[in-house]
CSV table of C-alpha atoms in Angstrom, one decimal:
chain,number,residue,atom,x,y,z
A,1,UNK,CA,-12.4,-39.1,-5.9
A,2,UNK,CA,-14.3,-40.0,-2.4
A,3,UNK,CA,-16.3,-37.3,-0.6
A,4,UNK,CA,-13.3,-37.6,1.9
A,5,UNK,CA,-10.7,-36.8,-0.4
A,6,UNK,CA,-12.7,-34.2,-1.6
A,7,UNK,CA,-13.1,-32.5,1.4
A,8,UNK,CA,-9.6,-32.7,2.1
A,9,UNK,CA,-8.4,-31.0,-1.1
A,10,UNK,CA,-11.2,-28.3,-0.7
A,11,UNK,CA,-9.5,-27.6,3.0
A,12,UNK,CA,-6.2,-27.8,1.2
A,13,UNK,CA,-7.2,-25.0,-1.8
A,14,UNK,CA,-8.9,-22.9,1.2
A,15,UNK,CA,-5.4,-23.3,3.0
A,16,UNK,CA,-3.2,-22.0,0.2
A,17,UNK,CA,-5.7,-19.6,-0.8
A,18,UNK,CA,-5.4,-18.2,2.8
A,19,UNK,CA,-1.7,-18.5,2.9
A,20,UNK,CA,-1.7,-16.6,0.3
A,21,UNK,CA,-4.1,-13.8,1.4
A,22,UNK,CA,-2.3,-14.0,4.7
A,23,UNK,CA,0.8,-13.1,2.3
A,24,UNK,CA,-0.2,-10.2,0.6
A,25,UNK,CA,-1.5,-8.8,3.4
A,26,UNK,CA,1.8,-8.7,5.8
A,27,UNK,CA,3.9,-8.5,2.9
A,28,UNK,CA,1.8,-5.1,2.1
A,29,UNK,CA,3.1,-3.8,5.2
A,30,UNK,CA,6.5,-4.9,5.8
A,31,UNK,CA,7.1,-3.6,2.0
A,32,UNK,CA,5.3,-0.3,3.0
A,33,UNK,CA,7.7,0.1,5.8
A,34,UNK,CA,10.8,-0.9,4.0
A,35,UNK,CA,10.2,2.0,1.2
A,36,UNK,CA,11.2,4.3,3.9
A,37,UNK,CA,14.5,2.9,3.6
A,38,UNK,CA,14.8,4.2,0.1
A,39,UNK,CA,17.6,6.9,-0.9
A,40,UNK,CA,15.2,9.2,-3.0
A,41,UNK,CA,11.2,10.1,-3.6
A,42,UNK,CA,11.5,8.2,-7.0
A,43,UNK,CA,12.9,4.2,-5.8
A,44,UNK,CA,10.5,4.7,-2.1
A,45,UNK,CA,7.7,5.4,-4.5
A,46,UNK,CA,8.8,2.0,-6.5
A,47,UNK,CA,8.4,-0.1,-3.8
A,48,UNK,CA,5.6,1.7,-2.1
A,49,UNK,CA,3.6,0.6,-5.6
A,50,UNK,CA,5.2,-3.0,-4.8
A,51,UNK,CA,3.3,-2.8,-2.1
A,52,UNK,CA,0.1,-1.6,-3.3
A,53,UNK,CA,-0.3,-4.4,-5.8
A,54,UNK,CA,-0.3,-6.6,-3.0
A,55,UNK,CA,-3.7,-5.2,-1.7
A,56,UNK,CA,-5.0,-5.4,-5.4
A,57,UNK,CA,-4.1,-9.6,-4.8
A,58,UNK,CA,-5.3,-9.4,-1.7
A,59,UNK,CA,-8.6,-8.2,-2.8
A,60,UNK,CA,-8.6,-11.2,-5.6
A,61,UNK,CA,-7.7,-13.7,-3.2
A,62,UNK,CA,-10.4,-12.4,-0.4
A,63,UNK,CA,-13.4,-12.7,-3.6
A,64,UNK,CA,-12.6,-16.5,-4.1
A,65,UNK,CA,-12.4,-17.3,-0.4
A,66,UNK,CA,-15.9,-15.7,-0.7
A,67,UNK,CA,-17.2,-18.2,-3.4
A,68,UNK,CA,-15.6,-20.9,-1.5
A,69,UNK,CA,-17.7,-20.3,1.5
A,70,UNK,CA,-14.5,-19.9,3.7
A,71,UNK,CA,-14.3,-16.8,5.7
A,72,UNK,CA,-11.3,-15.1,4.6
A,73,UNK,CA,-10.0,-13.8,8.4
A,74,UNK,CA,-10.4,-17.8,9.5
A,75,UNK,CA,-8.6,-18.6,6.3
A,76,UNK,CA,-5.4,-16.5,7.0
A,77,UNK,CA,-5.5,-17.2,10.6
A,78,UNK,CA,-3.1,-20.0,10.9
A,79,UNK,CA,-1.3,-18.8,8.8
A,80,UNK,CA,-0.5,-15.6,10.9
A,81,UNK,CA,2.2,-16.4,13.4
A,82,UNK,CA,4.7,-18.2,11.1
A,83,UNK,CA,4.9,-15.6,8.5
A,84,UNK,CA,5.4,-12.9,11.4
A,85,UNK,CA,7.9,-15.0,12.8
A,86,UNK,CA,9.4,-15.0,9.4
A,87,UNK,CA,9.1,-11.0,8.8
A,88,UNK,CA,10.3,-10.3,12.0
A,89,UNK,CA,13.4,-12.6,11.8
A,90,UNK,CA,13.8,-10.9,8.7
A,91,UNK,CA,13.5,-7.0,9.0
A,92,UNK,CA,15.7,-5.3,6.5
A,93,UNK,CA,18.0,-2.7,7.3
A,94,UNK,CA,19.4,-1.1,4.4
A,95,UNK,CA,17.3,-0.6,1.0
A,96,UNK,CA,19.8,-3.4,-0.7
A,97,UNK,CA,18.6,-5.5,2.1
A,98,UNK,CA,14.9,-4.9,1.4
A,99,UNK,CA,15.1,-5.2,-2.1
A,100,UNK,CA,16.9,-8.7,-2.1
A,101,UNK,CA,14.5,-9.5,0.6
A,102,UNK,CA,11.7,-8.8,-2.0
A,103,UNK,CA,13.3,-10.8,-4.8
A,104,UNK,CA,14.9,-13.3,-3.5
A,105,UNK,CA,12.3,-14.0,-0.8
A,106,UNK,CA,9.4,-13.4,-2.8
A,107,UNK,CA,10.8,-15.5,-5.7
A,108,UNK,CA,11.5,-18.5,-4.1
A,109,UNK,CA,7.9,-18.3,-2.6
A,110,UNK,CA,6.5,-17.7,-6.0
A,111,UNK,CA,7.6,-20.6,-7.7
A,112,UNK,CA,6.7,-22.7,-4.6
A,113,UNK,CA,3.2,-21.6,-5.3
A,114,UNK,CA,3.3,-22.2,-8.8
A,115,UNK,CA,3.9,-25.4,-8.6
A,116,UNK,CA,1.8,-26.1,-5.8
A,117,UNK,CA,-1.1,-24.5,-8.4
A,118,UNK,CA,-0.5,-26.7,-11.0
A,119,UNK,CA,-2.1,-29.7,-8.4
A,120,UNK,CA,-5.3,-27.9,-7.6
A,121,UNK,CA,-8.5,-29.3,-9.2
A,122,UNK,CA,-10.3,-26.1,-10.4
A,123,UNK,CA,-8.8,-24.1,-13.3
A,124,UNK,CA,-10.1,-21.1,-11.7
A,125,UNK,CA,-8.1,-21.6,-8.4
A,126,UNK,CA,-5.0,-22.3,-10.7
A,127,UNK,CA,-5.5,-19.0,-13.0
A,128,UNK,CA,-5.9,-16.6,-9.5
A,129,UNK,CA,-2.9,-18.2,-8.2
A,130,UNK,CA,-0.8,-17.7,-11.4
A,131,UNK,CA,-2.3,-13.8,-11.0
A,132,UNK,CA,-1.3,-13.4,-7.5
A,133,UNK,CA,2.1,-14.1,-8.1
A,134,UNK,CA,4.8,-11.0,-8.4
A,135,UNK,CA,5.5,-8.8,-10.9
A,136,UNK,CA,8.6,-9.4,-13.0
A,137,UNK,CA,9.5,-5.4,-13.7
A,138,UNK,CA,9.8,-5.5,-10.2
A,139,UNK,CA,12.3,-8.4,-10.2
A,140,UNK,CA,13.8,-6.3,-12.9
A,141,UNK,CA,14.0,-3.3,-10.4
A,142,UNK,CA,15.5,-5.5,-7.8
A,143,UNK,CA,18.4,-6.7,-10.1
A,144,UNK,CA,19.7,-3.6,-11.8
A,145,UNK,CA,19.6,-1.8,-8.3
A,146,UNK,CA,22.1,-4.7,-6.0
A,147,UNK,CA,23.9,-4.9,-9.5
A,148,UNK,CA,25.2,-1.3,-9.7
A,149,UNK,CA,25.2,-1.0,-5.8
A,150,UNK,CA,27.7,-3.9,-6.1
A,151,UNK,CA,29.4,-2.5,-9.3
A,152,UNK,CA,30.1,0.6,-7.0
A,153,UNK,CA,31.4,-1.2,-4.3
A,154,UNK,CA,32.3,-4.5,-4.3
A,155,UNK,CA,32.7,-5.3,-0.9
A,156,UNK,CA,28.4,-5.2,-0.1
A,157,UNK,CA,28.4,-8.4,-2.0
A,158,UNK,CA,29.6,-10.7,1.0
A,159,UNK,CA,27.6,-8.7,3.2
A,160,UNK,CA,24.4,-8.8,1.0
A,161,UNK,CA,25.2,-12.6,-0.3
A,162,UNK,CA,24.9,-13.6,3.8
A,163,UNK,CA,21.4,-11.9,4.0
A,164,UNK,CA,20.2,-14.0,1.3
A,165,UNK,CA,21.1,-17.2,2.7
A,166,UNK,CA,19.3,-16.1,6.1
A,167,UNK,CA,16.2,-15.1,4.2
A,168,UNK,CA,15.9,-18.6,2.6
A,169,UNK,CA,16.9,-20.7,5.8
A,170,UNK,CA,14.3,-18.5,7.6
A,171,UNK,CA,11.3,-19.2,4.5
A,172,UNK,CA,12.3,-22.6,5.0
A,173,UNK,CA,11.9,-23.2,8.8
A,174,UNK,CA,8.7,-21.0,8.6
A,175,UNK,CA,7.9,-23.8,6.0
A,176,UNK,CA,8.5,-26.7,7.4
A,177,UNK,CA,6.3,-25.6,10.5
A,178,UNK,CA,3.4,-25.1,7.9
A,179,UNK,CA,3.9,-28.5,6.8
A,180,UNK,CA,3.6,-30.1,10.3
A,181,UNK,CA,1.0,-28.2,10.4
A,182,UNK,CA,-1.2,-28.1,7.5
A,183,UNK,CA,-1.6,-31.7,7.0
A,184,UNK,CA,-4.4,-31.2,3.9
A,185,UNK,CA,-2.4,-28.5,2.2
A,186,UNK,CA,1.1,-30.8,2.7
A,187,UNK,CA,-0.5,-33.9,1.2
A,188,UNK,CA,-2.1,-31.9,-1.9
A,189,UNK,CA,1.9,-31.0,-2.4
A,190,UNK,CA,2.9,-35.0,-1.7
A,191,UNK,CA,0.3,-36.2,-4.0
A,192,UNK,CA,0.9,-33.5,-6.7
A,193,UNK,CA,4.2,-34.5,-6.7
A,194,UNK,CA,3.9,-38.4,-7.0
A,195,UNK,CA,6.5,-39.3,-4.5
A,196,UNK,CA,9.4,-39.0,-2.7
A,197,UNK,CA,11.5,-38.5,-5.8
A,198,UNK,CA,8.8,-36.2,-7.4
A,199,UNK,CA,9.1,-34.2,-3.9
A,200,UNK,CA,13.0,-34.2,-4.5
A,201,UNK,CA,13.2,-32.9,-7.7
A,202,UNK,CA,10.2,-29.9,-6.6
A,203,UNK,CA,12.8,-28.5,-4.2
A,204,UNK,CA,15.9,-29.1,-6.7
A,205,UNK,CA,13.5,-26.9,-9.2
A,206,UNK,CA,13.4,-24.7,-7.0
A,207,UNK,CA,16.9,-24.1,-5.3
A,208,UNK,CA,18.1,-23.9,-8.8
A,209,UNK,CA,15.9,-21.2,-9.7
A,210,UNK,CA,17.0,-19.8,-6.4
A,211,UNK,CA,20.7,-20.1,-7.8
A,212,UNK,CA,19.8,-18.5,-10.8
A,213,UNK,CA,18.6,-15.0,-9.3
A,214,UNK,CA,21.5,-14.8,-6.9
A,215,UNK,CA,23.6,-15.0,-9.9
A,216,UNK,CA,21.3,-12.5,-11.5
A,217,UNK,CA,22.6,-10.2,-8.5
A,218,UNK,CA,26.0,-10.8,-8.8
A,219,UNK,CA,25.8,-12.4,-5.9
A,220,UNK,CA,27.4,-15.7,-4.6
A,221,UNK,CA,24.9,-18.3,-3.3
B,1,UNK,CA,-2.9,35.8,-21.5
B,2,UNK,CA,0.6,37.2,-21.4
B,3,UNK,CA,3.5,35.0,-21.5
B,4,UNK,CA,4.6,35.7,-17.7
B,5,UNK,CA,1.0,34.7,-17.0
B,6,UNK,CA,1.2,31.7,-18.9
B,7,UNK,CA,4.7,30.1,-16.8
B,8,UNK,CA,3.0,31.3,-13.5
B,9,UNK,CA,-0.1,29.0,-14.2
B,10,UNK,CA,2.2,25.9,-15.3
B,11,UNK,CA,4.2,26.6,-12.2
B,12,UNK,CA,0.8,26.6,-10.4
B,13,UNK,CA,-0.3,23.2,-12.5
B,14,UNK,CA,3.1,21.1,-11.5
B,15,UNK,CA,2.7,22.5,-8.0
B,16,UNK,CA,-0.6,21.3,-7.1
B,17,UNK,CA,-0.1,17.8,-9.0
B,18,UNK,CA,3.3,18.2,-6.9
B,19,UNK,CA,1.1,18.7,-3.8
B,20,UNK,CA,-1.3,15.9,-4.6
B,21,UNK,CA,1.7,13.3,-5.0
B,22,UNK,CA,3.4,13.7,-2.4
B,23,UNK,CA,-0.1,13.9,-0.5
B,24,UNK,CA,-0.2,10.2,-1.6
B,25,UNK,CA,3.0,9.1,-1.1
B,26,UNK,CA,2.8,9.9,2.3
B,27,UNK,CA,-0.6,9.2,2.7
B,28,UNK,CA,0.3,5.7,1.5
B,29,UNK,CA,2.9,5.3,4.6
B,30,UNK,CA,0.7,6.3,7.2
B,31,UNK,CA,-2.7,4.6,6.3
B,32,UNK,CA,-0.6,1.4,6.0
B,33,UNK,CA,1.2,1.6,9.4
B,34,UNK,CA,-2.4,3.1,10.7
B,35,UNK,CA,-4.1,-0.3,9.5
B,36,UNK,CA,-2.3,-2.2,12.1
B,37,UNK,CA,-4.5,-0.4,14.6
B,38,UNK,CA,-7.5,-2.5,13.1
B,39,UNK,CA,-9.0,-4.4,15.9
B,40,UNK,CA,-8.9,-7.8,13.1
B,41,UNK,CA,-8.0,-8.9,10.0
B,42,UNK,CA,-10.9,-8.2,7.6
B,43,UNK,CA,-10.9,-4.3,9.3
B,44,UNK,CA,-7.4,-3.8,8.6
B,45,UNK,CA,-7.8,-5.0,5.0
B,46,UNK,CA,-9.8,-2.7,4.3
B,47,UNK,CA,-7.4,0.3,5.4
B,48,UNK,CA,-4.9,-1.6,4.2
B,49,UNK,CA,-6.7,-1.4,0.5
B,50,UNK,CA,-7.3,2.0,0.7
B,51,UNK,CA,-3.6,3.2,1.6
B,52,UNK,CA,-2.9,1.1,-1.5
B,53,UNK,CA,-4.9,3.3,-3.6
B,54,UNK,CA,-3.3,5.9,-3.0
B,55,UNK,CA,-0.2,4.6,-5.1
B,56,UNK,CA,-2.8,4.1,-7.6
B,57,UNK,CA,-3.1,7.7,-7.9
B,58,UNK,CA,0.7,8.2,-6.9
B,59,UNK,CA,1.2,6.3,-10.4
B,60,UNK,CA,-1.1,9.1,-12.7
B,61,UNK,CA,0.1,11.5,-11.1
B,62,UNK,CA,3.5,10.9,-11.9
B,63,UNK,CA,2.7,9.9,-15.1
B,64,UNK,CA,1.4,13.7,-15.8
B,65,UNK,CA,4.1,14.9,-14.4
B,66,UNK,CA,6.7,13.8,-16.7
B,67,UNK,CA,4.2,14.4,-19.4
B,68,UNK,CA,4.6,18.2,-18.6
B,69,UNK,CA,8.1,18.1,-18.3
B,70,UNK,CA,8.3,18.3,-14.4
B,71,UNK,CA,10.4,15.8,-12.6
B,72,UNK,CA,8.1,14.1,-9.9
B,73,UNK,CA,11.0,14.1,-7.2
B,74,UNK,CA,11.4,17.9,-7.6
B,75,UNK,CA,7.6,19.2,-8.1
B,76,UNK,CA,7.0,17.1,-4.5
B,77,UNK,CA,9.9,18.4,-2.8
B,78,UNK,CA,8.4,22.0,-1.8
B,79,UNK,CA,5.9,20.0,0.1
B,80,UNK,CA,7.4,17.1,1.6
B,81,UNK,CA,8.2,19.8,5.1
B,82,UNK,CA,4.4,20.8,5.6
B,83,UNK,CA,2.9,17.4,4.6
B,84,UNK,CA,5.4,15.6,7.0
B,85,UNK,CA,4.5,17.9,9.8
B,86,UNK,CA,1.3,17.6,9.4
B,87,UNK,CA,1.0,13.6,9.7
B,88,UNK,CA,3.6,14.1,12.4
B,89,UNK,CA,1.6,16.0,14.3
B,90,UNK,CA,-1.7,14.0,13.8
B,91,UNK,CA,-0.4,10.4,14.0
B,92,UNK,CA,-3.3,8.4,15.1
B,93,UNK,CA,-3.2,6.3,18.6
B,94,UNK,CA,-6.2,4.2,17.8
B,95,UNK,CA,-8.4,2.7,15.2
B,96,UNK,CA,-10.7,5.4,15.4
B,97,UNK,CA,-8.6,8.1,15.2
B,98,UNK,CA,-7.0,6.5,11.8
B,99,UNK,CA,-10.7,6.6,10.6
B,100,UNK,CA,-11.8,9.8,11.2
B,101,UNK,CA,-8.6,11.0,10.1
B,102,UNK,CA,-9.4,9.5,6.7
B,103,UNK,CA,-12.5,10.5,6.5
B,104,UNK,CA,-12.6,14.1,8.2
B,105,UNK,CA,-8.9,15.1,7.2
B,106,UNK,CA,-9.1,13.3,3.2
B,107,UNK,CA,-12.0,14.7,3.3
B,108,UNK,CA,-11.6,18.5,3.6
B,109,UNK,CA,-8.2,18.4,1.6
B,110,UNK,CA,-10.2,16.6,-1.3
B,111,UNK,CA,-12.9,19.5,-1.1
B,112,UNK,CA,-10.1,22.0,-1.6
B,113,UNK,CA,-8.6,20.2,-4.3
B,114,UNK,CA,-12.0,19.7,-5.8
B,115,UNK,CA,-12.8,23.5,-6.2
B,116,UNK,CA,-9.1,24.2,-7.2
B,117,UNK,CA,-9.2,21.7,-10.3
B,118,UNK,CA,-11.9,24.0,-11.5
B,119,UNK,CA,-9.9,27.1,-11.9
B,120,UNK,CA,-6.9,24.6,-13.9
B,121,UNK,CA,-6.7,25.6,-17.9
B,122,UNK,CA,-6.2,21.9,-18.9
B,123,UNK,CA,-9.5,19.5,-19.1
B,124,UNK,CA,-7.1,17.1,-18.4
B,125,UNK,CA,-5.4,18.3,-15.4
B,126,UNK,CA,-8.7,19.0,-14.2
B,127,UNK,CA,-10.2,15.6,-14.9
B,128,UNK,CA,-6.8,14.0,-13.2
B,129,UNK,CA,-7.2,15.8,-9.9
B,130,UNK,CA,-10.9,14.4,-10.1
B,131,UNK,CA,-10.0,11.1,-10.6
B,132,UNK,CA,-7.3,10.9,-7.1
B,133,UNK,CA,-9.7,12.0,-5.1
B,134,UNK,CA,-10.4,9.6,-2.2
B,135,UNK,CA,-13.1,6.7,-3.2
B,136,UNK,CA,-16.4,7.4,-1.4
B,137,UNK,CA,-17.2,4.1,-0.5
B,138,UNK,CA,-13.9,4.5,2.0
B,139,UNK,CA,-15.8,7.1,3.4
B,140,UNK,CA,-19.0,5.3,4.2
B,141,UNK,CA,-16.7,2.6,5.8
B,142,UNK,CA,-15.5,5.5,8.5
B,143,UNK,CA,-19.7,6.8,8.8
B,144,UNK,CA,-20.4,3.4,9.9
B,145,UNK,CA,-17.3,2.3,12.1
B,146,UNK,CA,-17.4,5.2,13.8
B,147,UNK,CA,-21.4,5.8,14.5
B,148,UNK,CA,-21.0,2.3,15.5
B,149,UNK,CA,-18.3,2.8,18.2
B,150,UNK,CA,-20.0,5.9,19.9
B,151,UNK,CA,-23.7,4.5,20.0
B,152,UNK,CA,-22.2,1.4,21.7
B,153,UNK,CA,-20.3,3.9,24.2
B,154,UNK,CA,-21.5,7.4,23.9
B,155,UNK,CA,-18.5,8.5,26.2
B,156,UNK,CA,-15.8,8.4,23.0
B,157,UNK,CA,-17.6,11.1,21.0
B,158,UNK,CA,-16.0,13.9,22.9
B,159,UNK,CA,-12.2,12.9,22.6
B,160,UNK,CA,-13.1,12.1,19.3
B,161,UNK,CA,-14.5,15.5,18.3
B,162,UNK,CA,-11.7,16.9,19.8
B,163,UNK,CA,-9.2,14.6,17.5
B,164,UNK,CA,-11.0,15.8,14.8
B,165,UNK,CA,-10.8,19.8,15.7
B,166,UNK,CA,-6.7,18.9,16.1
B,167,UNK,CA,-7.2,17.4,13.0
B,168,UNK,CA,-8.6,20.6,10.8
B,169,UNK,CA,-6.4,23.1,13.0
B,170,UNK,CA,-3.1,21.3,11.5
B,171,UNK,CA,-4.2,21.3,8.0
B,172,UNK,CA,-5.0,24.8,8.0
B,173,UNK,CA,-2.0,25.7,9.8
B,174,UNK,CA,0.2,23.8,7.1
B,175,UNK,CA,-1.7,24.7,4.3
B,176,UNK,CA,-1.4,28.3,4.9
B,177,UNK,CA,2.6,27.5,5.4
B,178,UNK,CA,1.9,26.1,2.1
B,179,UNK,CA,0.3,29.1,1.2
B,180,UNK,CA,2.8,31.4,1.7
B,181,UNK,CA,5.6,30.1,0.2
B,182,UNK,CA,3.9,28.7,-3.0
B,183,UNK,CA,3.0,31.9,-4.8
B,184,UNK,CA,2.0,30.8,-8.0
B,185,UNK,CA,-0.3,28.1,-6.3
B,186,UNK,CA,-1.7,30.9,-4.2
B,187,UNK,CA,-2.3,33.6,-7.1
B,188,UNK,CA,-4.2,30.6,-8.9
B,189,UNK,CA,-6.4,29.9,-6.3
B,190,UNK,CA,-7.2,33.6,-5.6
B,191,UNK,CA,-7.5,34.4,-9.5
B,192,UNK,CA,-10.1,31.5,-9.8
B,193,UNK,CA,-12.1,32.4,-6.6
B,194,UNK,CA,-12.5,35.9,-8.2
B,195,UNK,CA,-11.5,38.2,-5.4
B,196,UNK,CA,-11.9,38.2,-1.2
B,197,UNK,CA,-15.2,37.9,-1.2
B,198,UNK,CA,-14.8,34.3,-3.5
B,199,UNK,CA,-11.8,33.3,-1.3
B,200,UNK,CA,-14.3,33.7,1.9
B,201,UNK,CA,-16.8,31.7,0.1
B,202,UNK,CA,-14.7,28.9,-0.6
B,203,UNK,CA,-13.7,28.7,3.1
B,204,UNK,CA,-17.5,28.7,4.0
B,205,UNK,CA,-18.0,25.7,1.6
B,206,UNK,CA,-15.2,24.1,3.0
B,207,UNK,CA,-16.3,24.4,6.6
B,208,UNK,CA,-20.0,23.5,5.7
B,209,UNK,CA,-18.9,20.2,4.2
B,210,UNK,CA,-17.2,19.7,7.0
B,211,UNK,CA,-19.7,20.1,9.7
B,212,UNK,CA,-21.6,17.9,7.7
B,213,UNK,CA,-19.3,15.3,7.9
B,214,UNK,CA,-18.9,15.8,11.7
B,215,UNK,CA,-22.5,15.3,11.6
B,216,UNK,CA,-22.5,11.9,9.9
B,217,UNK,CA,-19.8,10.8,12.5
B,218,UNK,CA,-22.7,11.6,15.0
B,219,UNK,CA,-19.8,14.1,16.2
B,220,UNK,CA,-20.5,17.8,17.4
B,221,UNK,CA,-18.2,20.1,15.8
């Protein structure tokens, strides 16, 4: 590997690394904020702790900057305005709302990034990323709470099904501007995946997986 | 100790871990909408971590809850009106005022809570109220953000002294609300302090701690 290339990969860890941290953080609040749409003391508090693990990743994620020599503020910084822009265009309303938003939002971005770890050089960077990723009793939460709500009455599911696709058209465009962007961090993902095709089948993993938890809903995608 | 005795302290135990959960539940929600006051990233961070410790502590709480038979949900209820009221009434407008109302307001509730444990017949109720108490190293984070602010412009220390008599005035007005309408709570308390004369010293250590605080603030009381 040149000294170019390996500059450019270190700027591309340090990018998704700061992604990442930029992640936890806003997701820590939005989360926060959405427990307040809970019907009881008991679910608000399950989502409250959603939240607080995401400060415990945060935390990891900050260390390794650290190490890294990057400063984690600078890290996260351009990283800032399109996952605002994606929160704000995607504000629950309800407490179904929030929760799909968590699952289905968060899901699609967690196997995104485990993929994306499975290209980075160190095995250190690869194991924090694995770590940072969500908690499946959450997922569990997520599912058996739409499912009954949609047992109970059938007619959310439209409704809720709609929100879904907005969420994911929304983490895409926010995407796709990160990619213009972010030219070290898009051509770790490009050379990761080989080529065009290897590119192709990524995103096929992971509408498919995407398919799979709306179906884990009871929802249509 | 007489049977009657022996309810009235259990109803005295689930009501202060009741107090305490609820404490950090809500204490959760306002430190992590409070963060967003943080003049940057790495600053809000850091509030941001220390609202998610209180779900930490939300979490054992909780846990001992259930273990003695009390539903969560309804030991918090009795204090969700007076904690509510109190953050309503104290919701901070600046950076500052979040700090000092983590530092000066945590601070005198955890010296409350600190003598009560003592008087608890379990060793391990009494070692889980020690363990929620707030982390110290939040509170040399406030010391030093706040000295900081004032010796750069000495003009802020008396609206800030004032924010942090508001402060103490509302948590004494809610905690005798509390007071008064949580018997068992309040026989405990005066049972362990021994008699008026104890319950007069307690308030004495409370309000020395206190003005010792103010003092590290570089705050007049």
């Amino acid at each position: 590997m040149s000294g170019v290339e390996n500059a450019d990969t270190k700027t591309a860890v340090i990018d998704l690394l700061g992604v990442l941290a930029y992640g936890t953080l806003i997701g820590f609040d939005r989360m926060a904020a959405d427990a307040r749409l809970a019907p009881d003391l008991r679910r608000r508090a399950v989502l409250a702790v959603m939240a607080a693990d995401e400060m415990r990743n945060y935390e990891l994620l900050a260390v390794r900057l650290d190490e890294l020599g990057a400063d984690p503020e600078t890290a996260m910084a351009p990283f800032a305005e399109p996952l605002e822009a994606f929160h704000g265009a995607t504000a629950p309303r309800t407490w179904l709302e929030g929760l799909i938003k968590a699952y289905v939002g968060d899901g699609i971005a967690d196997d995104f990034y485990r993929e994306v770890a499975e290209f980075l050089p160190e095995e250190a960077d690869r194991t924090l990323v694995q770590q940072v990723l969500h908690d499946t009793r959450h997922a569990d939460f997520a599912v058996a709470e739409v499912r009954a709500a949609v047992e109970e009455d059938p007619s959310v599911a439209g409704r809720l099904a709609l929100w879904a696709r907005r969420l994911v058209g929304e983490a895409f465009s926010q995407a796709q501007r990160v990619a213009a962007e972010r030219e070290a961090l898009t051509d770790l993902v490009v050379a990761g995946s080989g080529d065009i095709t290897g590119i192709g089948e990524l995103f096929k993993r992971l509408t498919s997986a995407h398919s799979a938890r709306m179906k884990a809903l009871g929802l249509s995608n």
